[in-house]
Short mmCIF file of C-alpha atoms in Angstrom, two decimals:
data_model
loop_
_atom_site.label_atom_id
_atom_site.label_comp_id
_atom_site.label_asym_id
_atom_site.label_seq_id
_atom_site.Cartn_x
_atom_site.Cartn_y
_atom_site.Cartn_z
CA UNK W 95 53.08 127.08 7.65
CA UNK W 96 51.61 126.46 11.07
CA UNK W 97 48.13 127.53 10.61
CA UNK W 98 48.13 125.41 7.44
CA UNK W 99 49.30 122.45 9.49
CA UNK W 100 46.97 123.67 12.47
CA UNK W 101 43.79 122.82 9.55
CA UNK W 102 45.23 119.86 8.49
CA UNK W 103 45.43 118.61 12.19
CA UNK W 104 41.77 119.80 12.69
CA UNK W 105 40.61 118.29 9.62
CA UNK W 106 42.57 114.70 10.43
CA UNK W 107 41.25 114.85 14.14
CA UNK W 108 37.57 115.22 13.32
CA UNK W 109 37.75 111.73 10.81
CA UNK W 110 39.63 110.34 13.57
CA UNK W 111 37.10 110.72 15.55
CA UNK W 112 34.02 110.34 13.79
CA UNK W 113 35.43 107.22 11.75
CA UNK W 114 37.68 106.10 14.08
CA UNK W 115 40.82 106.34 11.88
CA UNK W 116 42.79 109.47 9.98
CA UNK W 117 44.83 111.28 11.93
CA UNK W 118 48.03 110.04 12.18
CA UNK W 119 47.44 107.88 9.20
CA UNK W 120 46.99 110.92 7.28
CA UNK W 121 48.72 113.47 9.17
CA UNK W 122 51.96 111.58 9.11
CA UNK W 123 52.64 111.58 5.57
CA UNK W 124 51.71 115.18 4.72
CA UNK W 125 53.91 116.48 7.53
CA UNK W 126 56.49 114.06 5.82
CA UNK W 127 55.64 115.73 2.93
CA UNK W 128 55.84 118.52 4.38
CA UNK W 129 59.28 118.43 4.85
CA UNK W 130 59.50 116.96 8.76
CA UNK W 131 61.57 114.20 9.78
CA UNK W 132 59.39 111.16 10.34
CA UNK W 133 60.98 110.68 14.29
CA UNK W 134 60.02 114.15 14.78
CA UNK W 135 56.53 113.83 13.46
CA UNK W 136 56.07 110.11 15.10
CA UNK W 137 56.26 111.48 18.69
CA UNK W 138 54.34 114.70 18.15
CA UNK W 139 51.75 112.98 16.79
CA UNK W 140 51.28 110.32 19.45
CA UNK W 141 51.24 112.75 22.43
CA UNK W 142 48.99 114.96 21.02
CA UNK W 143 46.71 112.13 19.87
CA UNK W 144 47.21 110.73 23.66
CA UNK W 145 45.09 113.76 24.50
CA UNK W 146 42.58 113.92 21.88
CA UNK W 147 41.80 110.43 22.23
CA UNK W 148 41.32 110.71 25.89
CA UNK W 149 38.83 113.93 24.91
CA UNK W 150 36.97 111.40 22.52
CA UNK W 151 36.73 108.73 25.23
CA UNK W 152 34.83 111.26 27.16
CA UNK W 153 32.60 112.75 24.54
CA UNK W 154 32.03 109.05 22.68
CA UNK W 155 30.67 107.90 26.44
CA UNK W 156 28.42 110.48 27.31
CA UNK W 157 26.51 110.88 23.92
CA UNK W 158 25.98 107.26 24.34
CA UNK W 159 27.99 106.21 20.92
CA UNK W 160 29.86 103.71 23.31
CA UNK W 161 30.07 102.41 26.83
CA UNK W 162 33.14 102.44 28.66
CA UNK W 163 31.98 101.83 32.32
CA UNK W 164 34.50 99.57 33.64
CA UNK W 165 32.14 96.50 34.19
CA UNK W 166 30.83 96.90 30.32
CA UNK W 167 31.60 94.56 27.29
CA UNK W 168 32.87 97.45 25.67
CA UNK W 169 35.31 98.68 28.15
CA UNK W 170 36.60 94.95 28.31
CA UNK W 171 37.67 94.93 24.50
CA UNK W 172 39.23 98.12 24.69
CA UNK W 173 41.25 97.25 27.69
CA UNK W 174 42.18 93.98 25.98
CA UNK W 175 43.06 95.71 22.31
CA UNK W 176 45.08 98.15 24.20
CA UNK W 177 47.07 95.93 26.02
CA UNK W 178 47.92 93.49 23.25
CA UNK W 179 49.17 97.44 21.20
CA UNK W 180 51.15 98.20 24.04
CA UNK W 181 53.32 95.24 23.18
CA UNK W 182 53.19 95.97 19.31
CA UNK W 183 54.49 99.11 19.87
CA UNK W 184 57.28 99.38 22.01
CA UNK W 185 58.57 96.70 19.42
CA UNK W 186 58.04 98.91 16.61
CA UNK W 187 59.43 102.41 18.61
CA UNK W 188 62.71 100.52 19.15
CA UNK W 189 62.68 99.66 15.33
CA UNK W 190 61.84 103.09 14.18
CA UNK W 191 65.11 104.31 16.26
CA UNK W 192 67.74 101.62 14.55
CA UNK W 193 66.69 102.09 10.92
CA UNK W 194 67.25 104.83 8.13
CA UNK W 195 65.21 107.95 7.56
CA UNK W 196 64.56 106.48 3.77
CA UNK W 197 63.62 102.88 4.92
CA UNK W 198 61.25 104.40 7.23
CA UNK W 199 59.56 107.17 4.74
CA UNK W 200 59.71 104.38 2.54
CA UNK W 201 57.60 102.02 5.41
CA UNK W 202 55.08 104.70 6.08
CA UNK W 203 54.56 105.68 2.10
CA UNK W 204 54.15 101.63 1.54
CA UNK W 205 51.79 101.46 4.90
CA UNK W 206 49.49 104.56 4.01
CA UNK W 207 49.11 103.02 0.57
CA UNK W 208 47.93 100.23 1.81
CA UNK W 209 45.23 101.50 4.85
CA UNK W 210 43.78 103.42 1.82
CA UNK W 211 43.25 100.37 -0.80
CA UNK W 212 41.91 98.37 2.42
CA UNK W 213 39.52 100.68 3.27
CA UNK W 214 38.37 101.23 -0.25
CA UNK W 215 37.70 97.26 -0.93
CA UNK W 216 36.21 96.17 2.35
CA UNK W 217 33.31 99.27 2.82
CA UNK W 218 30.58 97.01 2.00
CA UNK W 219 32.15 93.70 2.56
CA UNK W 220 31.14 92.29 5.50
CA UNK W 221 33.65 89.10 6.25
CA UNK W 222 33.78 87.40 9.78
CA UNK W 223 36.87 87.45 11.68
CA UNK W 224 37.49 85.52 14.82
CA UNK W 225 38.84 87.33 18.12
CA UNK W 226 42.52 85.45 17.55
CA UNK W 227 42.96 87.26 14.79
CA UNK W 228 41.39 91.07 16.15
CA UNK W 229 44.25 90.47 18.61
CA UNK W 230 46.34 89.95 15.65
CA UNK W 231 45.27 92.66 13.69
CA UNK W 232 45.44 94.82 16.86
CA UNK W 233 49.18 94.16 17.45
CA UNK W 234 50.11 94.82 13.85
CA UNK W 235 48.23 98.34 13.82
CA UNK W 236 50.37 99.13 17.15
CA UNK W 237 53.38 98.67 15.37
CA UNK W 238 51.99 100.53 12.77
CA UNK W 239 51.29 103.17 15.02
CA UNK W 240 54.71 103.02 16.80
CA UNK W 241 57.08 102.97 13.93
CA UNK W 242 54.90 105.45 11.56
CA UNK W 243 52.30 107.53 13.51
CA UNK W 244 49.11 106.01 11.71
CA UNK W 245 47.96 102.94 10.72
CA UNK W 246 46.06 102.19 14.00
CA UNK W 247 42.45 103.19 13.32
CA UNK W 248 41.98 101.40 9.79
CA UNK W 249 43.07 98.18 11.18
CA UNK W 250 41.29 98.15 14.57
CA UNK W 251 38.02 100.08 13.55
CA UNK W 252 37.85 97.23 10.36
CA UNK W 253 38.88 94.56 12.52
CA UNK W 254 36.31 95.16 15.18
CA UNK W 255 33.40 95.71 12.72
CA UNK W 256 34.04 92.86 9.92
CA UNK W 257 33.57 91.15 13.61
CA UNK W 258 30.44 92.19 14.46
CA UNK W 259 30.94 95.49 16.92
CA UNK W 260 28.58 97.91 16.05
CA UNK W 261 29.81 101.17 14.24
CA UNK W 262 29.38 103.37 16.84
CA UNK W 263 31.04 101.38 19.77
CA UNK W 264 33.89 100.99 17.60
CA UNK W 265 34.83 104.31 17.39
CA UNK W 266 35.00 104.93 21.28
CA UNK W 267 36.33 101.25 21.79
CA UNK W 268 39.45 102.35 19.20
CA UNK W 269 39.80 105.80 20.50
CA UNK W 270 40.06 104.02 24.61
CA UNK W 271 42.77 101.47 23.43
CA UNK W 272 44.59 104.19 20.83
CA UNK W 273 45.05 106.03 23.94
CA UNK W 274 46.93 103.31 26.09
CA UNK W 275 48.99 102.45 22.89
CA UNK W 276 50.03 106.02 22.38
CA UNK W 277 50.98 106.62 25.91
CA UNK W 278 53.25 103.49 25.44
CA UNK W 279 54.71 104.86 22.25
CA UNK W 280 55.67 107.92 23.81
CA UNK W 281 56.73 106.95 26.84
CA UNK W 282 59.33 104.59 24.95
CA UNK W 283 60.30 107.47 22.96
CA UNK W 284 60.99 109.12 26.26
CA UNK W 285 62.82 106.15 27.51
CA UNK W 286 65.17 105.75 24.64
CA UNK W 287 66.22 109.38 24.98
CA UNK W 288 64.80 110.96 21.68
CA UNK W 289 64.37 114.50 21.77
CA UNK W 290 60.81 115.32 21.15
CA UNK W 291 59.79 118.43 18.81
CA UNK W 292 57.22 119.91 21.80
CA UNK W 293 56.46 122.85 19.96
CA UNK W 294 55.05 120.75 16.87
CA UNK W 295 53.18 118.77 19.63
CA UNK W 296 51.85 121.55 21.21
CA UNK W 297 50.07 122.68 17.42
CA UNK W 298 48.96 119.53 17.06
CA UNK W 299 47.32 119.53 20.05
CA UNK W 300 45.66 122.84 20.18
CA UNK W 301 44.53 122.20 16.67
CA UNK W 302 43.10 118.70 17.29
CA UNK W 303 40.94 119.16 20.30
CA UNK W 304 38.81 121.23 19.65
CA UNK W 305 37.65 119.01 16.69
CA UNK W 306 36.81 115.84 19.23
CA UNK W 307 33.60 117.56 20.59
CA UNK W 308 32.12 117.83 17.06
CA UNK W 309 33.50 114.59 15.59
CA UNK W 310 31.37 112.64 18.65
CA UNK W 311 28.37 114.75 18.12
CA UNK W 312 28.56 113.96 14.44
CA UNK W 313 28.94 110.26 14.63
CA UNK W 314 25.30 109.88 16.06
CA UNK W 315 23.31 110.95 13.24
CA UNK W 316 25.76 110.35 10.01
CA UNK W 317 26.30 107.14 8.02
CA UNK W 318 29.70 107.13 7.66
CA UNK W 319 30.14 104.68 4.71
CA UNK W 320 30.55 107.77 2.17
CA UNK W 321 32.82 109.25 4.27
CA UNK W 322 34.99 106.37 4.81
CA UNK W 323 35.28 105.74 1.16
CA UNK W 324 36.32 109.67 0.52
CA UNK W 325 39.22 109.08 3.08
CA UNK W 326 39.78 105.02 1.48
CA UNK W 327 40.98 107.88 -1.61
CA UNK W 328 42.57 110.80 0.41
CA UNK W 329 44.98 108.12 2.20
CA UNK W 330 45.59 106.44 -0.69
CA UNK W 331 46.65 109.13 -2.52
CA UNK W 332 48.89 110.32 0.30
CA UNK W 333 50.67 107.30 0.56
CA UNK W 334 51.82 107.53 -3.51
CA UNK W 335 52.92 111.03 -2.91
CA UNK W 336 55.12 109.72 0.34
CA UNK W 337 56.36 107.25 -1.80
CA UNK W 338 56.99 109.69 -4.78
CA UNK W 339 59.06 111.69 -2.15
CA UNK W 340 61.54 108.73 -1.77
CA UNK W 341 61.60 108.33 -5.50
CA UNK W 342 62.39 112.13 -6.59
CA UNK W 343 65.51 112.38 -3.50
CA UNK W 344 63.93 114.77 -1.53
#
């Protein structure tokens, strides 16, 4: 079962990082599915995507898809998304740790369902969103992220571009404040005292990384629009089988 997870993770990473959104929003629920307790998969996930977002960060910046220089726009709106996550999440880790296994399966099927009809109805509609409510939407996708391992990327990547932020500088602008949210996460985690499932983390790890490299590489020559809308389906269809998991008892 680990390799099949270890291609899974691979798989997940490189969307993440070419689109800016997937991994834990699809990883989640199939490990779920999978038969993993969602606080062992939560923590797991945002360690290893700690590191792989850091990796992207680096790779993003030097093939010129973004700029994160500390004196550029774009290192200013990740700075600002990530700290506005940071309190999202440690909201949502303290929630994930007070309610029922079911209730939260039931939270991430619901949440997954969601991501995928959202990015299936707004690919080619272009609305404008003020900054008030990016910092909105970017405290809502930390919770997300905190209490379910995913959600993150569809919120902030669509957020960001339905407000003008090109493509490209989207992806390394979500990957930089990802990062500071998932250090957060799993530092409260830590905090709180809940055992975390290393040896899952340390798969997901070795099987994201090396996925970063190409996902960055890829973003500067592909129009992602089709791609988006094949992963709109794939999460969509994830989150009915999460929530067909809480249906048959299992």
């Amino acid at each position: 079962m680990n390799f099949l997870v270890g291609i899974i993770t691979f798989i997940s990473e490189y969307l993440d990082s070419g689109l800016g959104m997937g991994y834990g929003t699809a990883l989640a629920p199939i490990l779920i599915i999978m038969g993993y307790h969602p606080l062992r998969v939560i923590p797991a996930i945002l360690i290893s995507q700690l590191v792989t977002d850091i990796a992207a960060c680096v790779f993003h910046h030097n093939f010129r898809n973004v700029d994160l220089n500390i004196r550029s726009k774009d290192f200013k709106i990740a700075f600002i998304l990530g700290l506005i996550s940071s309190i999202g999440v440690i909201i949502s880790v303290v929630v994930a740790l007070k309610i029922p296994k079911w209730l939260l399966t039931l939270y991430i099927g619901c949440l997954v369902l969601a991501m995928g009809i959202l990015i299936l109805v707004t690919i080619n509609k272009p609305i404008k969103l003020s900054w008030s409510k990016i910092a909105g939407i970017s405290f809502l996708a930390a919770f997300n992220k905190g209490i379910s391992g995913g959600g993150y990327g569809p919120l902030v990547m669509g957020g960001q571009m339905l407000s003008g932020v090109n493509a490209k500088n989207a992806v390394g602008i979500t990957a930089f404040s990802e990062a500071i949210t998932c250090f957060v996460g799993f530092t409260v985690y830590l905090v709180m005292g809940k055992a975390i499932d290393w040896k899952l983390a340390g798969l997901l790890i070795l099987s994201a990384v090396p996925a970063v490299p190409l996902a960055a590489l890829t973003v500067k020559n592909v129009n992602s629009n089709r791609l988006k809308r094949y992963v709109g389906v794939l999460i969509t269809i994830l989150g009915l089988f999460t929530l067909l998991k809480i249906s048959s008892g299992s």
